Structures are given as structure tokens and as C-alpha cells.
Tab-separated table of C-alpha atoms in Angstrom:
chain	number	residue	atom	x	y	z
A	15	MET	CA	-34.960	-72.569	39.259
A	16	ASP	CA	-31.648	-72.662	41.083
A	17	LYS	CA	-28.820	-75.107	40.537
A	18	ASP	CA	-29.461	-77.092	43.726
A	19	ALA	CA	-33.096	-77.673	42.804
A	20	LEU	CA	-32.074	-78.815	39.323
A	21	LEU	CA	-29.435	-81.166	40.725
A	22	LYS	CA	-32.027	-82.634	43.085
A	23	MET	CA	-34.341	-83.263	40.131
A	24	ALA	CA	-31.548	-85.129	38.313
A	25	ASP	CA	-30.831	-87.202	41.422
A	26	THR	CA	-34.468	-88.182	41.920
A	27	GLY	CA	-34.961	-89.802	38.542
A	28	ARG	CA	-36.404	-86.822	36.682
A	29	ASP	CA	-33.335	-86.682	34.460
A	30	SER	CA	-33.421	-85.365	30.897
A	31	ALA	CA	-31.143	-83.813	28.315
A	32	LEU	CA	-32.794	-80.415	28.872
A	33	LEU	CA	-32.258	-80.685	32.624
A	34	ARG	CA	-28.573	-81.561	32.147
A	35	LEU	CA	-28.184	-78.727	29.614
A	36	SER	CA	-29.641	-76.313	32.165
A	37	ILE	CA	-27.313	-77.516	34.937
A	38	GLY	CA	-24.307	-77.495	32.613
A	39	THR	CA	-25.128	-73.966	31.470
A	40	ILE	CA	-25.244	-72.722	35.058
A	41	TYR	CA	-21.846	-74.262	35.794
A	42	LEU	CA	-20.450	-72.867	32.534
A	43	ASN	CA	-21.691	-69.376	33.412
A	44	GLU	CA	-20.033	-69.754	36.830
A	45	GLY	CA	-16.728	-70.643	35.142
A	46	GLU	CA	-16.824	-74.206	36.517
A	47	ALA	CA	-15.569	-76.220	33.547
A	48	GLY	CA	-15.396	-79.657	35.218
A	49	PRO	CA	-19.002	-79.918	36.401
A	50	ALA	CA	-20.223	-78.199	33.236
A	51	VAL	CA	-18.506	-80.824	31.076
A	52	LEU	CA	-19.924	-83.638	33.223
A	53	HIS	CA	-23.522	-82.445	32.855
A	54	LEU	CA	-23.238	-81.461	29.202
A	55	ARG	CA	-21.735	-84.866	28.341
A	56	LYS	CA	-24.726	-86.436	30.084
A	57	ALA	CA	-27.045	-84.206	28.016
A	58	VAL	CA	-25.582	-85.456	24.724
A	59	GLU	CA	-25.590	-89.024	26.058
A	60	LEU	CA	-29.313	-88.719	26.817
A	61	ASP	CA	-30.033	-87.012	23.478
A	62	PRO	CA	-27.240	-87.307	20.891
A	63	ASP	CA	-29.263	-85.086	18.526
A	64	TYR	CA	-29.270	-82.101	20.909
A	65	SER	CA	-27.109	-79.665	18.937
A	66	ALA	CA	-27.273	-76.934	21.596
A	67	ALA	CA	-25.776	-79.363	24.114
A	68	TRP	CA	-22.913	-80.199	21.741
A	69	LYS	CA	-22.243	-76.491	21.250
A	70	LEU	CA	-22.074	-75.799	24.991
A	71	LEU	CA	-20.071	-78.973	25.632
A	72	GLY	CA	-17.407	-77.611	23.295
A	73	LYS	CA	-17.403	-74.290	25.152
A	74	ALA	CA	-17.042	-76.045	28.510
A	75	LEU	CA	-14.206	-78.216	27.225
A	76	LEU	CA	-12.415	-75.144	25.881
A	77	LEU	CA	-12.889	-73.404	29.233
A	78	GLY	CA	-11.336	-76.490	30.825
A	79	ASN	CA	-8.281	-76.114	28.577
A	80	GLN	CA	-9.172	-79.098	26.388
A	81	PRO	CA	-9.129	-77.561	22.890
A	82	GLU	CA	-8.852	-80.901	21.061
A	83	ALA	CA	-11.864	-82.302	22.896
A	84	ALA	CA	-13.755	-79.042	22.284
A	85	GLU	CA	-12.969	-79.281	18.591
A	86	GLN	CA	-14.258	-82.860	18.469
A	87	ALA	CA	-17.455	-81.918	20.325
A	88	TRP	CA	-18.097	-79.106	17.856
A	89	ARG	CA	-17.389	-81.371	14.881
A	90	ASP	CA	-19.827	-83.960	16.246
A	91	GLY	CA	-22.345	-81.237	17.009
A	92	LEU	CA	-21.964	-79.741	13.552
A	93	VAL	CA	-22.989	-83.051	11.971
A	94	VAL	CA	-26.055	-83.177	14.231
A	95	ALA	CA	-26.995	-79.534	13.648
A	96	GLU	CA	-26.669	-79.856	9.862
A	97	ARG	CA	-28.784	-83.009	9.833
A	98	ARG	CA	-31.471	-81.359	11.973
A	99	GLY	CA	-31.415	-78.054	10.076
A	100	ASP	CA	-30.336	-76.078	13.148
A	101	MET	CA	-28.600	-73.382	11.151
A	102	GLN	CA	-27.896	-71.089	14.123
A	103	SER	CA	-25.897	-73.843	15.830
A	104	VAL	CA	-24.195	-74.664	12.509
A	105	ARG	CA	-23.062	-71.052	12.178
A	106	GLU	CA	-21.873	-70.785	15.774
A	107	MET	CA	-19.953	-74.069	15.812
A	108	THR	CA	-18.391	-73.246	12.438
A	109	VAL	CA	-17.093	-69.978	13.903
A	110	PHE	CA	-15.752	-71.783	16.989
A	111	LEU	CA	-13.955	-74.327	14.792
A	112	LYS	CA	-12.420	-71.569	12.662
A	113	ARG	CA	-11.138	-69.868	15.818
A	114	ILE	CA	-9.475	-73.086	16.971
A	115	ASP	CA	-7.922	-73.547	13.540
A	116	LYS	CA	-6.590	-69.965	13.544
A	117	SER	CA	-5.223	-70.449	17.044
A	118	ARG	CA	-3.485	-73.635	15.920
A	119	GLN	CA	-1.977	-71.838	12.907
A	120	ARG	CA	-0.620	-69.115	15.202
A	121	GLY	CA	0.827	-71.807	17.444
A	122	ASP	CA	-1.426	-70.991	20.406
A	123	GLY	CA	-2.816	-74.478	20.803
């Protein structure tokens, strides 16, 4: 399904965390950080236990040059992923957090 069809679904009351994750992912893949963040924030608002949404929210925030917000999203998502046993997301977000820490130590951010 294309982005416009998904956006129409969200606008007509068929909203869900999965729908917002899908829209956010499309924007993220297009390099559009602002709209990606908007939809991924809505995904975690609709389902705070959606670890994949937290992971992608962090990526979108980093793309939008918001490393502190990305770090916080990944820390929040890590708590969710650990609680839910989503070990793949735990591993990925742990790597992302280590990269931010290394960047900070080098003075990049």
C-alpha cells in the first residue's frame, strides 16, 4: 500500500500503532525526518509497548539531527523491549546507544 492510502486510513479513523509505524517507516526511508518523527511518536503514543516503533523513532530523531532525543527514545524503547523479551530490538538499540556514546566521547555530538 502506498503512503497516500495509508495516510487516508489514518485520517478516516482507522488509526493504529502499526499503521503509524508503516507511515513513519516510509517517511524514514525517504529521508523525511520530520514527518517520520511525527508518525512514529504517534505509534508509541498509541502503543507504548511497541519496541519496533521506539527503535525507528530513535532513528528518525537521529536523522533529524536530534541525537539527545534519539538517545532518550532508544533508552525508553530498551526498557520496553527488555520487558517484552524482544531481544532483537534490545540488541539493535544497545548498538545504537553505544554509537551515540562513542560519538559523544569523540566530541561529535
